[in-house]
Amino acid sequence: MKKNVAFYTLGCKLNFSETSTIARSFKDEGFNRVDFSEKADIYVINTCSVTENADKRFKTIVRQAQKANSEAFIAAIGCYAQLKPQELADVNGVDLVLGATEKFKITDYLNNLSKNDFGEVHSCEIEEADFYVGSYSIGDRTRAFLKVQDGCGYKCTYCTIPLARGISRSDTMDNVLKNAREISAQNIKEIVLTGVNIGDYGKGEFGNKKHEHTFLDLVTELDKVEGIERLRISSIEPNLLKNETIDLVSKSRAFVPHFHIPLQSGSNDILKKMKRRYMRELYVDRVSRIKEVMPHACIGVDVIVGFPGETDDHFLETYNFLNELDISYLHVFTYSERDNTEAAEMDGVVPRNVRNKRSKMLRGLSVKKRRAFYESQIGTNRTVLFESENKEGYIHGFTENYVKVKAPWDPELINTLHEVELTKIDDDGLVRFEFLKILV
């Protein structure tokens, strides 16, 4: 009898790519993958530790697994498992906790699937996380997340990712291109490049300090891979987004005009306290350059509110900076203290209610920005890739520049590309369109 395994992923696109790779290793060992809501023999939870909420959600997800099968074997892997293995092992029902280097060898730890009286921990010192495991996600959606880089050498004062994932290291160029071809051979139309700090690509490509390729080299070579209709850069630091990369995207065959660039604060004082590697002036320069060569480009921004020492004036500086900037949407994070970070020891703690109020204000600004961006696209011709989900009788899709569209449900549209004219914004804020022609 084949054993059933189910997966739940918390956090980022990088985690999704790794879950998918780990799931394939289970398949190779003869396991059958089922949905997390179904009865399984093993439940694997890939954890995140970027925010407090991800930590809290872990216990809820464990309870979900126990509800589906009280006898199931439950394993926790990922960032939170590396940072606080014992905390996860102590959660009722958890049998196995694997850290940063062990998670890709999970099937080696499953000799016996009987429930443990306590969670068994296998977690390395993070200095040992110095080798690279390539990953990509397929089968879960109409696009694939392709991991090209892992870890981070930056020392941002609020961030635990270097503690959870280790030093910056990259996949080899040959392996990235091989994975991209494997993905395109499976009729997946879009690949999203992912990593912790993908602009740092090339560092640690050969497991040492040798540095043969850059991010520009990577995107140049990927653009030549046949069969990939779309390539999207997930998130790139402003100091690593070079003019040459922006120019390549503007002329590219496959790279789409969509950038997600973390800002974190519009105040230079706060950026210094965060130990970010740029000032706001550089950010303005990057946005201006993109809009100069691609006026229709979509630009998303990460921003953190309530960082220690952020006064009302600092926050208003950020709000006004973003309000005046030609960007398309925001991802707003409310600062939360993380153990073993510099920021957790800083003075000037911002009260929770103030953090929440600031967060709400920026989320409101994001709605306004997205609406203005969508309005600027009405009347233009765009290419839409349709998703696979039926949402209340509608199918959704995204244009190359990340405008979300909707149409009455039609399963024939799933994973197809169509040229359309964007016509109006619906009551729910999504965009309607007229079909022009089928592409693929």
Coordinates of C-alpha atoms in Angstrom, one line a residue:
M1 CA 0.0 0.0 0.0
K2 CA 1.4 3.4 -1.0
K3 CA 1.6 5.8 1.9
N4 CA 0.0 9.3 1.5
V5 CA 2.0 12.5 2.2
A6 CA 0.6 16.0 2.4
F7 CA 2.4 19.4 2.4
Y8 CA 1.6 22.9 3.8
T9 CA 3.8 25.9 2.9
L10 CA 4.0 29.0 4.9
G11 CA 5.8 32.1 3.7
C12 CA 7.5 33.0 0.4
K13 CA 7.8 31.9 -3.2
L14 CA 11.2 30.3 -2.2
N15 CA 9.5 28.1 0.3
F16 CA 6.9 27.0 -2.4
S17 CA 9.8 26.1 -4.8
E18 CA 11.5 24.0 -2.0
T19 CA 8.2 22.3 -0.9
S20 CA 7.6 21.2 -4.5
T21 CA 11.1 19.8 -4.8
I22 CA 10.8 17.9 -1.5
A23 CA 7.4 16.6 -2.7
R24 CA 9.1 15.1 -5.8
S25 CA 11.6 13.3 -3.6
F26 CA 8.7 11.7 -1.7
K27 CA 7.2 10.6 -5.1
D28 CA 10.5 9.1 -6.0
E29 CA 10.4 7.1 -2.8
G30 CA 6.9 5.7 -3.7
F31 CA 4.7 8.1 -1.7
N32 CA 1.4 9.4 -3.0
R33 CA 0.8 13.1 -2.6
V34 CA -2.6 14.2 -1.4
D35 CA -4.2 17.6 -0.4
F36 CA -3.4 18.8 3.1
S37 CA -7.1 18.7 4.0
E38 CA -7.2 14.9 3.2
K39 CA -6.2 12.0 5.4
A40 CA -2.4 11.3 5.0
D41 CA 0.2 9.2 6.8
I42 CA 2.7 12.1 6.9
Y43 CA 2.1 15.8 7.0
V44 CA 5.1 18.1 6.2
I45 CA 4.8 21.7 7.2
N46 CA 7.4 24.1 5.6
T47 CA 7.6 26.9 8.1
C48 CA 8.5 30.6 7.8
S49 CA 9.8 33.0 10.5
V50 CA 9.6 36.4 8.8
T51 CA 6.6 37.5 10.9
E52 CA 5.0 36.7 14.2
N53 CA 1.9 35.5 12.5
A54 CA 3.7 32.7 10.6
D55 CA 4.9 31.4 14.0
K56 CA 1.4 31.5 15.4
R57 CA -0.1 29.8 12.4
F58 CA 2.1 26.8 12.8
K59 CA 0.1 25.5 15.8
T60 CA -3.2 25.9 13.9
I61 CA -1.8 23.9 10.9
V62 CA -0.6 21.1 13.2
R63 CA -4.1 20.9 14.7
Q64 CA -5.6 20.8 11.2
A65 CA -3.3 17.8 10.4
Q66 CA -4.3 16.0 13.6
K67 CA -8.0 16.6 12.9
A68 CA -7.6 14.9 9.5
N69 CA -5.6 12.0 11.0
S70 CA -4.8 11.8 14.7
E71 CA -2.3 9.0 14.1
A72 CA -0.4 10.8 11.3
F73 CA 3.4 11.5 11.5
I74 CA 4.0 15.3 11.5
A75 CA 7.3 16.9 10.3
A76 CA 8.3 20.6 10.5
I77 CA 10.9 21.9 8.2
G78 CA 12.1 25.3 7.0
C79 CA 13.2 28.7 8.6
Y80 CA 11.3 28.5 11.9
A81 CA 12.5 24.9 12.3
Q82 CA 16.1 26.2 12.0
L83 CA 15.7 29.1 14.3
K84 CA 13.6 27.6 17.0
P85 CA 13.7 23.8 16.6
Q86 CA 12.9 22.9 20.2
E87 CA 9.9 25.3 20.3
L88 CA 8.4 23.4 17.3
A89 CA 9.4 20.0 18.8
D90 CA 7.4 20.9 21.9
V91 CA 4.2 21.5 20.0
N92 CA 1.8 18.7 20.7
G93 CA 1.7 16.2 17.8
V94 CA 5.0 17.2 16.1
D95 CA 7.3 14.2 15.6
L96 CA 10.2 15.5 13.6
V97 CA 11.9 18.9 13.1
L98 CA 14.5 19.4 10.4
G99 CA 16.7 22.4 10.0
A100 CA 18.2 24.2 7.0
T101 CA 20.5 21.5 5.7
E102 CA 18.4 18.5 6.7
K103 CA 15.1 19.3 5.1
F104 CA 16.1 18.1 1.6
K105 CA 17.0 14.7 3.1
I106 CA 13.7 14.3 4.9
T107 CA 12.9 10.9 3.4
D108 CA 16.2 9.6 5.0
Y109 CA 14.7 10.4 8.5
L110 CA 11.5 8.4 7.9
N111 CA 12.5 4.9 8.8
N112 CA 9.7 4.6 11.2
L113 CA 6.5 6.5 11.0
S114 CA 5.2 5.6 14.4
K115 CA 4.3 8.6 16.6
N116 CA 7.0 9.9 18.9
D117 CA 6.4 10.8 22.5
F118 CA 8.4 14.0 21.8
G119 CA 9.6 15.8 18.7
E120 CA 12.9 14.6 17.3
V121 CA 15.2 17.4 16.3
H122 CA 17.9 17.4 13.6
S123 CA 19.2 20.9 13.1
C124 CA 22.7 22.0 12.1
E125 CA 24.7 25.1 13.2
I126 CA 23.7 27.6 10.5
E127 CA 27.4 28.0 9.5
E128 CA 27.1 24.4 8.1
A129 CA 24.3 25.6 5.6
D130 CA 26.9 26.4 3.0
F131 CA 25.9 24.1 0.1
Y132 CA 23.3 24.8 -2.5
V133 CA 20.2 22.7 -3.3
G134 CA 18.4 23.7 -6.5
S135 CA 14.6 23.8 -6.4
Y136 CA 11.6 24.6 -8.5
S137 CA 7.8 24.3 -8.1
I138 CA 5.6 22.7 -10.8
G139 CA 2.2 21.2 -10.8
D140 CA 0.8 23.5 -8.1
R141 CA -0.2 26.4 -10.4
T142 CA 0.2 27.8 -14.0
R143 CA 3.5 29.4 -13.2
A144 CA 6.7 27.9 -11.7
F145 CA 8.9 29.3 -9.0
L146 CA 12.6 28.7 -9.9
K147 CA 15.1 29.0 -7.1
V148 CA 18.4 30.5 -8.3
Q149 CA 20.0 31.6 -5.0
D150 CA 19.7 31.0 -1.3
G151 CA 20.9 32.6 2.0
C152 CA 22.0 36.2 2.5
G153 CA 25.2 38.0 3.5
Y154 CA 23.4 41.3 4.5
K155 CA 23.1 42.3 8.1
C156 CA 19.7 44.1 8.2
T157 CA 19.0 44.7 11.9
Y158 CA 15.4 43.4 11.8
C159 CA 16.0 40.2 9.8
T160 CA 16.5 36.6 10.9
I161 CA 16.9 35.1 7.3
P162 CA 20.7 34.9 7.5
L163 CA 20.3 33.0 10.8
A164 CA 17.7 30.7 9.2
R165 CA 19.2 30.1 5.8
G166 CA 22.9 30.8 6.1
I167 CA 25.3 32.6 3.8
S168 CA 24.5 33.8 0.2
R169 CA 25.1 31.1 -2.3
S170 CA 23.9 30.4 -5.9
D171 CA 23.0 27.6 -8.2
T172 CA 25.3 27.1 -11.1
M173 CA 24.3 28.7 -14.4
D174 CA 24.1 25.3 -16.1
N175 CA 21.7 23.9 -13.5
V176 CA 19.4 27.0 -13.6
L177 CA 19.2 26.7 -17.4
K178 CA 18.6 22.9 -17.1
N179 CA 15.8 23.5 -14.6
A180 CA 14.3 26.2 -16.8
R181 CA 14.2 23.8 -19.8
E182 CA 12.6 21.1 -17.6
I183 CA 9.9 23.5 -16.6
S184 CA 9.2 24.8 -20.1
A185 CA 9.0 21.1 -21.4
Q186 CA 6.0 20.7 -19.0
N187 CA 3.9 23.4 -20.8
I188 CA 4.3 25.9 -18.0
K189 CA 4.1 29.4 -19.5
E190 CA 5.7 31.5 -16.8
I191 CA 8.7 31.2 -14.6
V192 CA 9.2 33.4 -11.5
L193 CA 12.9 33.7 -10.4
T194 CA 13.2 33.4 -6.7
G195 CA 15.7 33.3 -3.9
V196 CA 16.5 35.2 -0.7
N197 CA 18.6 37.9 -2.4
I198 CA 18.5 37.1 -6.1
G199 CA 20.4 40.2 -7.2
D200 CA 23.4 38.7 -5.4
Y201 CA 23.3 35.8 -7.9
G202 CA 26.7 34.4 -8.7
K203 CA 28.2 34.5 -5.2
G204 CA 29.0 30.9 -4.0
E205 CA 28.2 29.4 -7.4
F206 CA 30.9 26.9 -7.0
G207 CA 30.6 26.4 -3.2
N208 CA 33.4 28.9 -2.5
K209 CA 34.1 32.6 -3.0
K210 CA 34.7 32.1 -6.7
H211 CA 32.4 34.4 -8.6
E212 CA 32.0 33.7 -12.3
H213 CA 28.5 35.0 -13.1
T214 CA 26.3 37.9 -12.2
F215 CA 22.6 38.4 -12.1
L216 CA 22.8 40.2 -15.4
D217 CA 24.5 37.1 -16.9
L218 CA 21.8 34.9 -15.5
V219 CA 18.9 36.9 -17.0
T220 CA 20.7 37.3 -20.3
E221 CA 21.1 33.5 -20.6
L222 CA 17.5 32.7 -19.4
D223 CA 16.1 35.0 -22.0
K224 CA 17.5 32.7 -24.6
V225 CA 15.8 29.5 -23.4
E226 CA 13.3 28.4 -25.9
G227 CA 9.7 27.5 -24.9
I228 CA 9.5 29.9 -21.9
E229 CA 6.8 32.5 -22.7
R230 CA 7.3 34.6 -19.6
L231 CA 10.0 35.2 -17.1
R232 CA 9.4 37.3 -14.0
I233 CA 11.9 38.7 -11.4
S234 CA 10.3 38.1 -8.0
S235 CA 12.1 40.6 -5.7
I236 CA 15.4 42.4 -6.1
E237 CA 17.3 44.8 -3.8
P238 CA 17.4 48.4 -5.2
N239 CA 21.2 48.5 -4.8
L240 CA 21.6 45.3 -6.9
L241 CA 19.1 46.3 -9.6
K242 CA 21.5 47.7 -12.2
N243 CA 20.6 49.9 -15.3
E244 CA 21.9 47.1 -17.5
T245 CA 19.3 44.7 -16.0
I246 CA 16.5 47.2 -16.4
D247 CA 17.5 47.9 -20.0
L248 CA 17.6 44.1 -20.8
V249 CA 14.1 43.6 -19.4
S250 CA 12.9 46.6 -21.5
K251 CA 14.1 44.9 -24.7
S252 CA 13.6 41.3 -23.6
R253 CA 11.8 38.5 -25.4
A254 CA 10.5 36.8 -22.3
F255 CA 11.1 39.0 -19.2
V256 CA 8.0 41.0 -18.2
P257 CA 7.9 44.6 -17.1
H258 CA 7.2 43.9 -13.5
F259 CA 9.7 44.7 -10.6
H260 CA 9.2 44.1 -6.9
I261 CA 11.8 46.3 -5.1
P262 CA 12.0 46.3 -1.3
L263 CA 12.2 49.8 0.2
Q264 CA 11.4 49.2 3.9
S265 CA 11.4 52.9 4.8
G266 CA 11.2 56.2 3.1
S267 CA 13.3 57.8 5.8
N268 CA 17.1 57.8 5.5
D269 CA 17.4 57.9 9.3
I270 CA 15.4 54.7 9.6
L271 CA 17.2 53.1 6.6
K272 CA 20.5 53.6 8.4
K273 CA 19.1 52.1 11.6
M274 CA 17.9 49.1 9.5
K275 CA 21.4 48.8 8.0
R276 CA 20.0 48.8 4.5
R277 CA 22.5 49.3 1.7
Y278 CA 21.0 52.4 0.0
M279 CA 19.3 55.7 0.7
R280 CA 16.0 56.8 -0.6
E281 CA 17.6 58.8 -3.4
L282 CA 18.9 55.6 -5.0
Y283 CA 15.3 54.2 -4.8
V284 CA 13.9 57.2 -6.6
D285 CA 16.7 56.7 -9.3
R286 CA 15.7 53.0 -9.8
V287 CA 12.0 53.8 -10.2
S288 CA 12.7 56.7 -12.5
R289 CA 15.0 54.5 -14.7
I290 CA 12.3 51.8 -15.0
K291 CA 9.6 54.2 -15.9
E292 CA 11.8 56.0 -18.4
V293 CA 12.4 52.8 -20.5
M294 CA 9.1 51.1 -19.6
P295 CA 6.3 53.6 -18.7
H296 CA 3.8 50.8 -18.4
A297 CA 5.9 48.7 -15.9
C298 CA 4.4 47.6 -12.7
I299 CA 6.5 48.4 -9.6
G300 CA 5.7 46.7 -6.2
V301 CA 7.3 47.9 -2.9
D302 CA 8.0 46.2 0.4
V303 CA 7.7 48.6 3.4
I304 CA 8.0 48.0 7.2
V305 CA 6.1 50.2 9.7
G306 CA 6.8 50.6 13.4
F307 CA 10.5 50.0 13.3
P308 CA 12.1 51.0 16.7
G309 CA 12.7 54.8 16.7
E310 CA 10.2 55.5 13.9
T311 CA 8.5 58.7 15.0
D312 CA 5.4 60.2 13.5
D313 CA 7.6 62.4 11.4
H314 CA 9.6 59.4 10.1
F315 CA 6.4 57.6 9.2
L316 CA 5.0 60.7 7.4
E317 CA 8.2 61.0 5.5
T318 CA 7.7 57.4 4.3
Y319 CA 4.0 58.0 3.5
N320 CA 4.7 61.1 1.5
F321 CA 7.6 59.6 -0.2
L322 CA 5.5 56.6 -1.4
N323 CA 2.5 58.8 -2.3
E324 CA 4.7 60.9 -4.7
L325 CA 6.5 57.9 -6.2
D326 CA 5.3 56.4 -9.5
I327 CA 4.7 52.9 -8.0
S328 CA 1.9 50.4 -8.4
Y329 CA 1.2 48.6 -5.1
L330 CA 2.7 48.0 -1.6
H331 CA 3.4 45.0 0.5
V332 CA 3.1 46.4 4.1
F333 CA 4.7 44.6 7.0
T334 CA 4.1 45.6 10.6
Y335 CA 7.5 45.4 12.4
S336 CA 7.7 42.5 14.9
E337 CA 10.5 41.8 17.3
R338 CA 12.6 38.8 16.3
D339 CA 15.0 37.1 18.8
N340 CA 18.7 37.5 18.1
T341 CA 18.4 40.6 16.0
E342 CA 19.9 44.0 16.7
A343 CA 16.5 45.8 16.3
A344 CA 15.0 43.7 19.1
E345 CA 17.4 45.5 21.5
M346 CA 16.9 49.0 20.2
D347 CA 15.3 51.8 22.1
G348 CA 12.2 53.7 20.9
V349 CA 9.8 50.8 20.7
V350 CA 6.7 51.9 18.8
P351 CA 3.4 50.9 20.6
R352 CA 1.4 48.2 18.9
N353 CA -1.7 50.3 18.3
V354 CA 0.5 52.9 16.6
R355 CA 2.2 50.2 14.4
N356 CA -1.3 49.0 13.4
K357 CA -2.6 52.4 12.6
R358 CA 0.4 53.2 10.4
S359 CA 0.0 49.8 8.7
K360 CA -3.6 50.6 7.9
M361 CA -2.7 53.9 6.4
L362 CA -0.2 52.4 4.1
R363 CA -2.5 49.6 3.1
G364 CA -5.0 52.3 2.1
L365 CA -2.4 54.0 0.1
S366 CA -1.6 50.7 -1.7
V367 CA -5.3 50.4 -2.7
K368 CA -5.1 53.9 -4.1
K369 CA -1.9 53.3 -6.0
R370 CA -3.1 50.0 -7.5
R371 CA -6.3 51.6 -8.7
A372 CA -4.4 54.5 -10.3
F373 CA -2.1 52.0 -12.0
Y374 CA -5.0 49.9 -13.3
E375 CA -6.7 53.1 -14.6
S376 CA -3.6 54.0 -16.5
Q377 CA -3.8 50.7 -18.3
I378 CA -7.4 51.0 -19.5
G379 CA -7.5 51.1 -23.3
T380 CA -4.1 49.4 -23.7
N381 CA -3.5 46.0 -25.3
R382 CA -1.9 43.4 -23.0
T383 CA -1.2 39.7 -22.9
V384 CA -3.0 37.7 -20.2
L385 CA -2.0 34.3 -18.7
F386 CA -5.1 32.6 -17.1
E387 CA -4.9 30.8 -13.8
S388 CA -6.5 27.5 -12.9
E389 CA -9.0 28.3 -10.2
N390 CA -12.8 28.9 -10.4
K391 CA -13.5 31.8 -8.1
E392 CA -17.2 32.3 -7.7
G393 CA -17.9 31.7 -11.3
Y394 CA -14.9 33.7 -12.6
I395 CA -11.5 32.9 -14.0
H396 CA -8.6 35.3 -13.1
G397 CA -5.4 36.0 -15.0
F398 CA -2.5 38.5 -15.0
T399 CA -1.2 40.7 -17.7
E400 CA 2.6 40.8 -18.3
N401 CA 2.7 44.0 -16.2
Y402 CA 0.7 42.4 -13.4
V403 CA -2.8 43.8 -13.9
K404 CA -5.3 41.3 -12.5
V405 CA -8.2 40.6 -14.8
K406 CA -11.4 38.5 -14.6
A407 CA -13.8 36.8 -17.0
P408 CA -16.7 34.3 -16.7
W409 CA -15.3 30.9 -15.8
D410 CA -14.1 28.9 -18.8
P411 CA -11.9 25.9 -18.2
E412 CA -10.6 26.1 -21.8
L413 CA -8.8 29.3 -20.8
I414 CA -6.6 27.7 -18.1
N415 CA -2.9 28.1 -18.7
T416 CA -3.4 29.9 -22.0
L417 CA -2.1 33.2 -23.2
H418 CA -4.4 35.7 -24.9
E419 CA -3.9 39.2 -26.3
V420 CA -6.6 41.4 -24.9
E421 CA -7.7 45.0 -24.7
L422 CA -8.3 46.2 -21.1
T423 CA -11.7 48.0 -21.0
K424 CA -12.9 48.8 -17.5
I425 CA -12.4 48.3 -13.8
D426 CA -15.1 46.1 -12.2
D427 CA -16.7 46.8 -8.8
D428 CA -14.3 44.5 -7.0
G429 CA -11.3 46.4 -8.4
L430 CA -10.3 43.8 -11.0
V431 CA -10.1 44.6 -14.7
R432 CA -12.4 43.5 -17.6
F433 CA -11.3 43.1 -21.1
E434 CA -12.1 42.2 -24.7
F435 CA -10.3 39.2 -26.4
L436 CA -8.2 40.2 -29.4
K437 CA -6.4 36.9 -30.3
I438 CA -5.1 33.6 -28.8
L439 CA -1.4 33.4 -28.6
V440 CA -0.6 30.0 -27.0

